[in-house]
Tab-separated table of C-alpha atoms in Angstrom:
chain	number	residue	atom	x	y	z
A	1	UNK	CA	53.888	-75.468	11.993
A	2	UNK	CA	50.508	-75.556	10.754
A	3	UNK	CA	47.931	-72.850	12.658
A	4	UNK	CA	46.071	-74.716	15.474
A	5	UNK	CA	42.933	-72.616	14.849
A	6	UNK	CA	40.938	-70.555	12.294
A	7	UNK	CA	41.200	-67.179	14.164
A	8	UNK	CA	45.082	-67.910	14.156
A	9	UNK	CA	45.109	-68.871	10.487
A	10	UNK	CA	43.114	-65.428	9.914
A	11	UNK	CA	45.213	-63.080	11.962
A	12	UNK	CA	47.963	-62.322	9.546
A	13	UNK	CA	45.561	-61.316	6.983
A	14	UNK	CA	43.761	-59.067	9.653
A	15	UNK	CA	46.465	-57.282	10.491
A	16	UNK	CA	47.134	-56.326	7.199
A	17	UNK	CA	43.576	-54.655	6.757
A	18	UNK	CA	44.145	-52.820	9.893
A	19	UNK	CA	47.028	-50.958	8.398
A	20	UNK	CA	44.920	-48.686	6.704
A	21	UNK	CA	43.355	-47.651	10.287
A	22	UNK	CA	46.592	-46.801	12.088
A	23	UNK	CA	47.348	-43.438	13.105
A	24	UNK	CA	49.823	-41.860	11.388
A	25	UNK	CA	52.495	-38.738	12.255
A	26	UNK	CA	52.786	-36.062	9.562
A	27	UNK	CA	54.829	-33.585	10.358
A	28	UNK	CA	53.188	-31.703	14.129
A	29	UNK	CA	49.995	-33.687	13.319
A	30	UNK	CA	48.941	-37.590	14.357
A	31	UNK	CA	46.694	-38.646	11.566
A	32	UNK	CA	43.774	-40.320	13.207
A	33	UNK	CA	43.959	-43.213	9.483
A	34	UNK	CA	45.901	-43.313	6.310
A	35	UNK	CA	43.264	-42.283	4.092
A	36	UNK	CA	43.581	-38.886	2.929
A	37	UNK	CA	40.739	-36.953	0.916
A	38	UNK	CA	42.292	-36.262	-2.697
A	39	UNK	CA	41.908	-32.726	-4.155
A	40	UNK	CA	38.508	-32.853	-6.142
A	41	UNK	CA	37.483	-29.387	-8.821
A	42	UNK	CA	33.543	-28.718	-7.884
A	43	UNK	CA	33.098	-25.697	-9.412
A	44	UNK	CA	31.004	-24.472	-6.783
A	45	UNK	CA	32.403	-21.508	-5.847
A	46	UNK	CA	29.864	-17.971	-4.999
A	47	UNK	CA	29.652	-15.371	-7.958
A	48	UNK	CA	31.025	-12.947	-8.276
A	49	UNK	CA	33.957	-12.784	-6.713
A	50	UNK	CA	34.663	-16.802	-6.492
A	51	UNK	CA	34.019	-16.840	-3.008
A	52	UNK	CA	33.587	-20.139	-0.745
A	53	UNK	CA	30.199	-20.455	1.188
A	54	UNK	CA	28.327	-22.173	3.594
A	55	UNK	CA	27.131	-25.337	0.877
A	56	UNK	CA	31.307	-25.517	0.808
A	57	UNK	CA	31.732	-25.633	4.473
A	58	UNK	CA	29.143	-28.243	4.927
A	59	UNK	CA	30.309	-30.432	1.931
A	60	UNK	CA	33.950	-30.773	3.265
A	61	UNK	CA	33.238	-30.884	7.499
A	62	UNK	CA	31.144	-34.207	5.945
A	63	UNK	CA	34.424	-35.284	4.973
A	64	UNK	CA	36.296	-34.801	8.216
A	65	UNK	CA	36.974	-38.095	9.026
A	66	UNK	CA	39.590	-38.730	7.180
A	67	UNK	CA	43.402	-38.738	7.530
A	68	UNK	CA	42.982	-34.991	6.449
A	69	UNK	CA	41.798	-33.360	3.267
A	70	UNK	CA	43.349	-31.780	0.611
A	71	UNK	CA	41.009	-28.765	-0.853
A	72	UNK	CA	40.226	-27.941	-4.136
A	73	UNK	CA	42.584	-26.574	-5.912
A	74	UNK	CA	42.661	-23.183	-5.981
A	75	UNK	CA	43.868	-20.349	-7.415
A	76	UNK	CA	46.530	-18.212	-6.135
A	77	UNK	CA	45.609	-15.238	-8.660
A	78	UNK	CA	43.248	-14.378	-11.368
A	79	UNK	CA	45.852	-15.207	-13.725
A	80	UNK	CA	46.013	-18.747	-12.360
A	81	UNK	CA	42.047	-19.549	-13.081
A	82	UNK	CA	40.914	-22.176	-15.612
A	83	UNK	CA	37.295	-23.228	-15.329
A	84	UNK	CA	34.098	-21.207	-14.702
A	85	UNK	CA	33.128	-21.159	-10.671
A	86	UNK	CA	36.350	-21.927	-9.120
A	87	UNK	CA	37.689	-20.748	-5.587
A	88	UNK	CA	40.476	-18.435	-5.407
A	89	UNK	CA	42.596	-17.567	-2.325
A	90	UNK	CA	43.803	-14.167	-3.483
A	91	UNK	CA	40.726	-11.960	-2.079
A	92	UNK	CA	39.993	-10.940	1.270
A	93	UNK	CA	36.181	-12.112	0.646
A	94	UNK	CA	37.581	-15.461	-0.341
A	95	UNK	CA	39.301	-15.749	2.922
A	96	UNK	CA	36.752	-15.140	4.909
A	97	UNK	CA	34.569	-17.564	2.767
A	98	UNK	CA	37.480	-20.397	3.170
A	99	UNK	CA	37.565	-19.203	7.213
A	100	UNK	CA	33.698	-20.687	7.503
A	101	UNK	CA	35.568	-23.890	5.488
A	102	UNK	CA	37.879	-24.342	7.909
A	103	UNK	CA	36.293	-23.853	11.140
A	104	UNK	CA	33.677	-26.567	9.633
A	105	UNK	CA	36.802	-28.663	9.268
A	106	UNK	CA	37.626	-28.320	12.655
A	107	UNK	CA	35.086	-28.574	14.522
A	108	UNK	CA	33.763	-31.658	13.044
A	109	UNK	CA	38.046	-32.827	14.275
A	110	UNK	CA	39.482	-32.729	10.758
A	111	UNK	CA	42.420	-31.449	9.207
A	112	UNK	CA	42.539	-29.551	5.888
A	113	UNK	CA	45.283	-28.554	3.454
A	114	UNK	CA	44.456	-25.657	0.848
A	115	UNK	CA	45.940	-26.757	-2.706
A	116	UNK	CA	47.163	-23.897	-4.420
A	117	UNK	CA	46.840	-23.433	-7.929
A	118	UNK	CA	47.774	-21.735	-10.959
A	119	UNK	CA	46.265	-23.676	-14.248
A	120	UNK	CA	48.697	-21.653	-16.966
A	121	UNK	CA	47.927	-22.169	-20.221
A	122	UNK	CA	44.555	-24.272	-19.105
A	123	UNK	CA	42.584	-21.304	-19.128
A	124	UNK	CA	40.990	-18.778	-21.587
A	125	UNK	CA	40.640	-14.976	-22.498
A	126	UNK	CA	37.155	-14.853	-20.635
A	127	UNK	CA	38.123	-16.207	-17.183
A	128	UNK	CA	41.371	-14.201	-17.368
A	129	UNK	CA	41.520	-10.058	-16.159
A	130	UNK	CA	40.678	-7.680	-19.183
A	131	UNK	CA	40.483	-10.968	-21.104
A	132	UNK	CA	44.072	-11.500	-21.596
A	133	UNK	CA	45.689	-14.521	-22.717
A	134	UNK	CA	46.760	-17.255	-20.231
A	135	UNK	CA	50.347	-17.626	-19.727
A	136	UNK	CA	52.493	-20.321	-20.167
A	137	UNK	CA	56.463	-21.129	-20.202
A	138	UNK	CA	55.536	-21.768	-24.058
A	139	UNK	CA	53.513	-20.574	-26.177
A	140	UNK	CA	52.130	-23.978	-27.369
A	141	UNK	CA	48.441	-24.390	-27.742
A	142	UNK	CA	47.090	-27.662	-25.557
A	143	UNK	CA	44.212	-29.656	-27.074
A	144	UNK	CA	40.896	-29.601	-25.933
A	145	UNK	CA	38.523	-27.277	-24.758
A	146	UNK	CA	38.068	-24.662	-21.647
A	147	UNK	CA	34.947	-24.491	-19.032
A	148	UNK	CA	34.188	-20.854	-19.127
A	149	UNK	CA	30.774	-19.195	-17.825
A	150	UNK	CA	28.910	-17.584	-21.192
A	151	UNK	CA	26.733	-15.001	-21.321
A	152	UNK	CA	23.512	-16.856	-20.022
A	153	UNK	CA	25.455	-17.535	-17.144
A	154	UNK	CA	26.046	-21.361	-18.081
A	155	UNK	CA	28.743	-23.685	-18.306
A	156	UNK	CA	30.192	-24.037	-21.673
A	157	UNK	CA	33.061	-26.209	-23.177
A	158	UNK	CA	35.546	-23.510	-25.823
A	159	UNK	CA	38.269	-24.434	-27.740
A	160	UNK	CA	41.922	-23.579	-25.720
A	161	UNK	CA	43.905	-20.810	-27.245
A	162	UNK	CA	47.752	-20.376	-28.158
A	163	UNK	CA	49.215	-18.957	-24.638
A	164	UNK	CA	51.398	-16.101	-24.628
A	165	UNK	CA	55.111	-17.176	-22.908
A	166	UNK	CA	56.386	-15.895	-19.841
A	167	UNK	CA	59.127	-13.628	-19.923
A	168	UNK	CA	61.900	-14.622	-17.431
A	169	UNK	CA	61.063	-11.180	-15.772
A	170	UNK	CA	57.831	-12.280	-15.025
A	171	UNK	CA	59.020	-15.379	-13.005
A	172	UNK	CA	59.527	-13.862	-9.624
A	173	UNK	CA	55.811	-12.311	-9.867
A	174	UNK	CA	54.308	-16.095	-10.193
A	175	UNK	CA	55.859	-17.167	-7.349
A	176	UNK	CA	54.831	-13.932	-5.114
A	177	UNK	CA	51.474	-15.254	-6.672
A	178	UNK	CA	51.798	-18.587	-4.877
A	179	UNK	CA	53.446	-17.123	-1.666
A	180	UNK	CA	49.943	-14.685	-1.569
A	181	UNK	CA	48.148	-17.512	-1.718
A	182	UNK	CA	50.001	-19.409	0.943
A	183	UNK	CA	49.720	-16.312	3.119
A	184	UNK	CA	46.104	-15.913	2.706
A	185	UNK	CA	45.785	-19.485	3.387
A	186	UNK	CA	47.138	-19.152	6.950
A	187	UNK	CA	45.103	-16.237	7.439
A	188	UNK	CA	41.975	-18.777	6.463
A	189	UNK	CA	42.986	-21.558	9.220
A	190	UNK	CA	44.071	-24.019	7.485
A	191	UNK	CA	46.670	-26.510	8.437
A	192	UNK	CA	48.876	-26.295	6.188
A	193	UNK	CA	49.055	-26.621	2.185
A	194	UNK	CA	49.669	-28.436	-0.942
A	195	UNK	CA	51.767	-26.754	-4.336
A	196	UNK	CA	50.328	-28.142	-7.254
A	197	UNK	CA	52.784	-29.178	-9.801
A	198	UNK	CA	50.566	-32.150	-11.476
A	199	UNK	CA	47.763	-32.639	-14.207
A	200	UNK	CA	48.842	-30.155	-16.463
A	201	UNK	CA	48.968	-27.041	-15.002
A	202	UNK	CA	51.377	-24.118	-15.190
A	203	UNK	CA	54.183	-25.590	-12.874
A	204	UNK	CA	53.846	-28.944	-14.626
A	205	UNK	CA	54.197	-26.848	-17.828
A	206	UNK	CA	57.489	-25.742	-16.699
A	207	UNK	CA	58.437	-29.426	-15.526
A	208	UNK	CA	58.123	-31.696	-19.167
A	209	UNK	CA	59.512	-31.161	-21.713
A	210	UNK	CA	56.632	-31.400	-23.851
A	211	UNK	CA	55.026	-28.167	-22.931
A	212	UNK	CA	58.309	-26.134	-21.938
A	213	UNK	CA	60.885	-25.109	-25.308
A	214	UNK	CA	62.255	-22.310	-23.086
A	215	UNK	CA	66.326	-21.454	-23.488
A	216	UNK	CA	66.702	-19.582	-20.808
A	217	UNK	CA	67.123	-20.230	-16.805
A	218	UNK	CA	63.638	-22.225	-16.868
A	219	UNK	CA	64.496	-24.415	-19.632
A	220	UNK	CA	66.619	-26.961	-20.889
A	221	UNK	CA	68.031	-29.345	-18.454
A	222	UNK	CA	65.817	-31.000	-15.788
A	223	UNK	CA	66.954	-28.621	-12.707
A	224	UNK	CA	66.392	-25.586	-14.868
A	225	UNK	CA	62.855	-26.999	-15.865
A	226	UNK	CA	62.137	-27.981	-12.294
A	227	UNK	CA	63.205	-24.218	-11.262
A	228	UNK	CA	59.923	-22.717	-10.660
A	229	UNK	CA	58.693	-25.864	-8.723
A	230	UNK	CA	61.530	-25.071	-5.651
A	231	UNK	CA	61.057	-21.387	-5.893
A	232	UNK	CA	57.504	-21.734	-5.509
A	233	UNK	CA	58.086	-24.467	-2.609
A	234	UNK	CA	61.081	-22.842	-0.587
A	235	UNK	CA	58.921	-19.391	-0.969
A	236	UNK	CA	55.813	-21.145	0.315
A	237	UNK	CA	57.835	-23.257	3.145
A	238	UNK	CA	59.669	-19.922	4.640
A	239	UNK	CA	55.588	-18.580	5.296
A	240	UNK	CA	53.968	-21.999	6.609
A	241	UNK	CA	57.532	-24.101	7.263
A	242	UNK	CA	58.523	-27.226	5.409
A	243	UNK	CA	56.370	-29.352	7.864
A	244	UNK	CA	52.953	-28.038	6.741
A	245	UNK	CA	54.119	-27.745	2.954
A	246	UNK	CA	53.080	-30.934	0.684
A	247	UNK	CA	53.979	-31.049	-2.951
A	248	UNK	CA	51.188	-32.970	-5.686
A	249	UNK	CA	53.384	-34.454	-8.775
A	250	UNK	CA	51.539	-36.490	-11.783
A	251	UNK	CA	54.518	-38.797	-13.401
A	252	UNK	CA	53.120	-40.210	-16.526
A	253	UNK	CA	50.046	-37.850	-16.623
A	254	UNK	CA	49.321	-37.072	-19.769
A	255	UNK	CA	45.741	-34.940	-18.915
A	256	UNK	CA	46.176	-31.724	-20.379
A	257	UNK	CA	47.758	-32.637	-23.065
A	258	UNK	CA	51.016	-33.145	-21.425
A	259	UNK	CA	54.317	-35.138	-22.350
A	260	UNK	CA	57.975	-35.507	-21.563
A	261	UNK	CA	61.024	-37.276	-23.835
A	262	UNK	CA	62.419	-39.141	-20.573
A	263	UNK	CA	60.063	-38.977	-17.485
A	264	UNK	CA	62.260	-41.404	-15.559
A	265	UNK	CA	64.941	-38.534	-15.188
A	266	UNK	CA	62.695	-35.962	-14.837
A	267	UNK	CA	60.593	-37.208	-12.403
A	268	UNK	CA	63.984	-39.252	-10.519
A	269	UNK	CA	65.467	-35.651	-10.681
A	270	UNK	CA	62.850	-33.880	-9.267
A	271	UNK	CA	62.168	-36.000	-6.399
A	272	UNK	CA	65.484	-36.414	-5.191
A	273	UNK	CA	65.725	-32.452	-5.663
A	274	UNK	CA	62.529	-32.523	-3.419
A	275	UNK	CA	63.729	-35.086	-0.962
A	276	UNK	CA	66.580	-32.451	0.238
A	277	UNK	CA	63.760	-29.893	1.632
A	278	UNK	CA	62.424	-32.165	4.299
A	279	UNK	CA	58.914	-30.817	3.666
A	280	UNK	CA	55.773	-32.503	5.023
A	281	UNK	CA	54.966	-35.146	2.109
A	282	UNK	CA	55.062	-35.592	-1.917
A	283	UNK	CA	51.726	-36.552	-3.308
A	284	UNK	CA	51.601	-38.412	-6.874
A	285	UNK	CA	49.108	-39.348	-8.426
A	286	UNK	CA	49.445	-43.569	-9.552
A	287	UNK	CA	51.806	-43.618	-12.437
A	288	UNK	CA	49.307	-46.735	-13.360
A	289	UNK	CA	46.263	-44.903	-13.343
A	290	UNK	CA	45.556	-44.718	-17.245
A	291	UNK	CA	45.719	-48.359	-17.355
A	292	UNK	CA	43.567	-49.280	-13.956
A	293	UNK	CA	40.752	-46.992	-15.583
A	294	UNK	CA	40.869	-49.091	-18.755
A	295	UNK	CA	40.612	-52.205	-16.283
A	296	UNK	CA	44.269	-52.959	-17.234
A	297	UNK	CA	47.314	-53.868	-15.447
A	298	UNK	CA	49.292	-51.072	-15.057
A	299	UNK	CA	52.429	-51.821	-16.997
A	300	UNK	CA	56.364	-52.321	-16.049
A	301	UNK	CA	57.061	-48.170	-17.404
A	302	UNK	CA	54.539	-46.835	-14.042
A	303	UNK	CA	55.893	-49.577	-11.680
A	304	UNK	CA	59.225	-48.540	-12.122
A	305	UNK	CA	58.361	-45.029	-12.059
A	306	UNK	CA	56.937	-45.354	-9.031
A	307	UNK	CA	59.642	-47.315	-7.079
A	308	UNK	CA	62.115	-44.784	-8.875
A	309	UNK	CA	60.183	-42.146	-6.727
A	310	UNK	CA	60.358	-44.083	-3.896
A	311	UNK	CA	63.377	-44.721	-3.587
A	312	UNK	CA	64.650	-41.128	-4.305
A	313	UNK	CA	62.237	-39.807	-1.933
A	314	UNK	CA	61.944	-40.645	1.776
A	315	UNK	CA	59.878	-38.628	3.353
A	316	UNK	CA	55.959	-39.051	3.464
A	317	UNK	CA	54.776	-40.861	-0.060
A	318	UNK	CA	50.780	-40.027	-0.390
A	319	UNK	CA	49.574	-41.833	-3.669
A	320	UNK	CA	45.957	-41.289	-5.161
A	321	UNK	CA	44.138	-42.855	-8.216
A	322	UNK	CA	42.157	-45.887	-8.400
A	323	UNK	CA	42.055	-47.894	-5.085
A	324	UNK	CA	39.867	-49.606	-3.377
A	325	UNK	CA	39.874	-51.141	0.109
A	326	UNK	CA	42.195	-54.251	-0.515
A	327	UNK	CA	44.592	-52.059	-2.899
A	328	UNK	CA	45.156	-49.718	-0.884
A	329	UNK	CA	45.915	-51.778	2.466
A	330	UNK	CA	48.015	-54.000	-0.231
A	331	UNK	CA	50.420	-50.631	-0.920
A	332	UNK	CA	50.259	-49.669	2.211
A	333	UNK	CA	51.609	-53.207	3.793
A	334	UNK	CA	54.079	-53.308	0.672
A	335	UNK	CA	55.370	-49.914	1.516
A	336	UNK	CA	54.974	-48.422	-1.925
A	337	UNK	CA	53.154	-45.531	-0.078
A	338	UNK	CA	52.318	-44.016	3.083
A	339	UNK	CA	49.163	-42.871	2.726
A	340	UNK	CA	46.222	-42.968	0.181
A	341	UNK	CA	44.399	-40.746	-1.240
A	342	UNK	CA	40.760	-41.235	-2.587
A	343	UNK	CA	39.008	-38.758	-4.832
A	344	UNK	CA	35.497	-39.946	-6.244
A	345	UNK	CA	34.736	-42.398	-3.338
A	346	UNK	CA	34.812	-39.791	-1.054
A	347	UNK	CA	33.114	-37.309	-2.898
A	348	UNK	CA	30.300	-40.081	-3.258
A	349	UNK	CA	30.782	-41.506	0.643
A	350	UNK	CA	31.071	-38.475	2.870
A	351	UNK	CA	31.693	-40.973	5.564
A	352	UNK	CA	34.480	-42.924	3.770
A	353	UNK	CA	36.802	-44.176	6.571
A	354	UNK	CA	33.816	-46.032	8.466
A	355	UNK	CA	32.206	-47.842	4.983
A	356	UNK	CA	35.830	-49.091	4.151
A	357	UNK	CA	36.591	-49.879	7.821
A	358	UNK	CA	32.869	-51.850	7.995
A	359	UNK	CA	33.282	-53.389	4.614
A	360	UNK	CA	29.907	-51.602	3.556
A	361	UNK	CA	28.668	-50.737	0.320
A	362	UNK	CA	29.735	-47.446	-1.215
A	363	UNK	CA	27.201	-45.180	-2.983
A	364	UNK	CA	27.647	-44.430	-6.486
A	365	UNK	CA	28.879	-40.950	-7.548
A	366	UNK	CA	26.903	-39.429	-9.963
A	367	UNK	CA	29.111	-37.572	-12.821
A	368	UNK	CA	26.454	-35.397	-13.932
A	369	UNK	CA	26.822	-33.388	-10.622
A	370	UNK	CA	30.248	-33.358	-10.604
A	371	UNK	CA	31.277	-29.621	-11.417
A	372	UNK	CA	28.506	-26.655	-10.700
A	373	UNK	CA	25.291	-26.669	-9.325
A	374	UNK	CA	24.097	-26.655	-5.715
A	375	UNK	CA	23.422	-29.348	-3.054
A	376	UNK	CA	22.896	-31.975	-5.523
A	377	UNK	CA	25.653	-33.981	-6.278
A	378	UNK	CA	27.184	-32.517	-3.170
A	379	UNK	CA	26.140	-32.931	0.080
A	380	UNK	CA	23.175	-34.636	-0.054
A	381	UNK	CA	24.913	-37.859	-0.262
A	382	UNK	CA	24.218	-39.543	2.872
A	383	UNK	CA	26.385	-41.602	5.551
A	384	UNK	CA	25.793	-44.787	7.200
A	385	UNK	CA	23.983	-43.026	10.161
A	386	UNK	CA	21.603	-40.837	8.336
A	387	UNK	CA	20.897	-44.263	6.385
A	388	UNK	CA	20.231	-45.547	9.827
A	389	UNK	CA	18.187	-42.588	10.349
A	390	UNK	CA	21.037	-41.668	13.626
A	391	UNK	CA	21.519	-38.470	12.194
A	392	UNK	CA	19.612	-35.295	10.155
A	393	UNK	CA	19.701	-35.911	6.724
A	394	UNK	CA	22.364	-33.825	4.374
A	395	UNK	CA	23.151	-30.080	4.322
A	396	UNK	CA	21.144	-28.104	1.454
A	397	UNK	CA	22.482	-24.766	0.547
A	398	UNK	CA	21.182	-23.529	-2.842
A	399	UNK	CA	22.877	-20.131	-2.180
A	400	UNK	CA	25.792	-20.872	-3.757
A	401	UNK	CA	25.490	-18.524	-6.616
């Protein structure tokens, strides 16, 4: 039967957009939306010491609207750093600088997850102790360049250099790395956190088979390549439990110079592996995302990647990379995903939730402020109310440094 009147003829499609606005439960939490606040590097971190500050607390309790946020990443040692003016989480000054994060966070009635981090061979002798060489389960030099602090005190862009290889005796010291962090990240208040095995970095080393030519226990064979990834998240689950413990996986990534012969069985492998620890979500980022930067299609090798992942793992699916409004209500109604995750709209809309819920504009992020600096770029973006003039205009903290 045809609808008898517009707002009936409309109501199907309005339902769908509301999707995106429905509270959500996540392990002891009920998410107040489904849009999450992806993990975004902004090198803004106090020197010495990489310490988080008061510019960092006001920057992210901005941000607090959403379903919760996913930090930075981090760095669970001074091994695991890999660009100039990042936080770490493995100093007691750091926790106490992530503490005034947090409490931001909390006040302003947000959640926040600390991604921890350890970059591997996506680093360089001078951001490494006693300018050692970064480690790696290979020693296989990545293209491109590091983003080291020289000796004017400025970013600069240096050629990467050949990694020394782990030793297998060295593989229960990594993971105490990640389980300090995760420690030190409870004593800092936050509400749970994220491993990050995507984009490149060490435990994505281990994972493809690109980067890892290892013969021994954490080589070879998927599960043996996948190894480090469930030591580092049982270790990290047995200090926070599996419900605050979320998991960040890039299938298809190839930043970093990554690869792998047969990512359908790695990946398939590693998320059913994943699915048996009941932990509190897997985060991917789109398998499509190369292509939707291009303005492409994404093509049939990241759909089925994708649906491969979902249908070997049922727990919470959080996606990120290149949605908008309508895409992401359109996954979201399709099931392909749980929740989304947006990176450079929030860091450009501090109030993101309420611009996609209103349908408003969206200010333009400006990549020359992206990584280092001070308020600029940062958080002097403004919301809807201070637009409205409702509220004070932006926090500016130029003591970062």
């Amino acid at each position: 039967m045809a609808p008898t009147s517009v707002a009936e003829a409309v109501r199907p499609q309005q339902a769908v957009a509301e999707l995106l606005f429905q509270p959500y439960r996540l392990g002891p939490f009920t998410l107040p939306n489904r849009i999450v606040m992806a993990p975004l590097t902004r090198s803004r971190a106090r020197q010495p010491g990489n310490v988080p500050t008061s510019l960092n607390a006001c920057y992210y309790a901005q941000r607090a609207s959403g379903a919760f946020i996913i930090s930075e990443a981090t760095q669970v040692s001074m091994q695991g750093q890999g660009y100039a003016w990042t936080p770490g989480i493995h100093s007691r000054e750091q926790v106490e600088g992530w503490r005034l994060v947090t409490d931001a966070v909390h006040a302003a009635g947000g959640r926040i997850f600390l991604q921890l981090w350890h970059v591997g061979r996506i680093s360089h002798p001078a951001l490494q102790p006693d300018h050692m060489l970064p480690v790696a389960p290979s020693a296989i030099t990545p293209a491109g360049d590091a983003f080291i602090e020289n000796d004017r005190g400025e970013g600069q862009l240096v050629p990467f250099v050949r990694p020394r290889a782990l030793q297998i005796e060295e593989m229960p010291y990594i993971v105490q790395q990640y389980a300090h962090g995760a420690r030190n990240a409870m004593a800092a208040n936050f509400d749970g956190v994220e491993v990050h095995g995507a984009n490149g970095y060490l435990i994505d080393q281990f994972i493809s088979s690109g980067t890892n030519h290892r013969t021994d226990a954490y080589g070879g064979a998927v599960g043996n390549r996948a190894r480090l990834l469930m030591e580092v998240v049982e270790a990290v689950s047995e200090i926070w439990g599996p419900d605050r413990v979320g998991v960040r996986l890039s299938p298809l990534g190839s930043f970093n110079d990554m690869s792998d012969a047969e990512p359908e069985v790695t990946f398939g492998t590693i998320a059913q592996l994943l699915n048996g620890l009941r932990f509190a979500y897997l985060h991917i980022v789109n398998p499509g995302l190369a292509a939707i930067e291009k303005g492409k299609a994404p093509d049939a090798g990241a759909e089925q990647m994708l649906a491969l992942i979902r249908e070997k793992y049922s727990g919470t699916l959080i996606v990120a990379g290149g949605f908008d409004r309508d895409t992401a209500e359109a996954w979201l109604e399709q099931s392909k995903a749980d929740l989304i995750a947006f990176g450079r709209k929030f860091l450009a809309n501090p109030d993101l939730p309420d611009r996609l819920r209103m349908r408003t504009g969206l200010n333009a992020d400006d990549q020359s402020t992206y990584y280092g600096g001070g308020a600029k770029g940062y958080t002097d973006y403004p919301s809807l109310a201070q637009e409205r003039g409702e509220q004070p205009k932006a926090c500016v903290d130029d003591r970062w440094r």
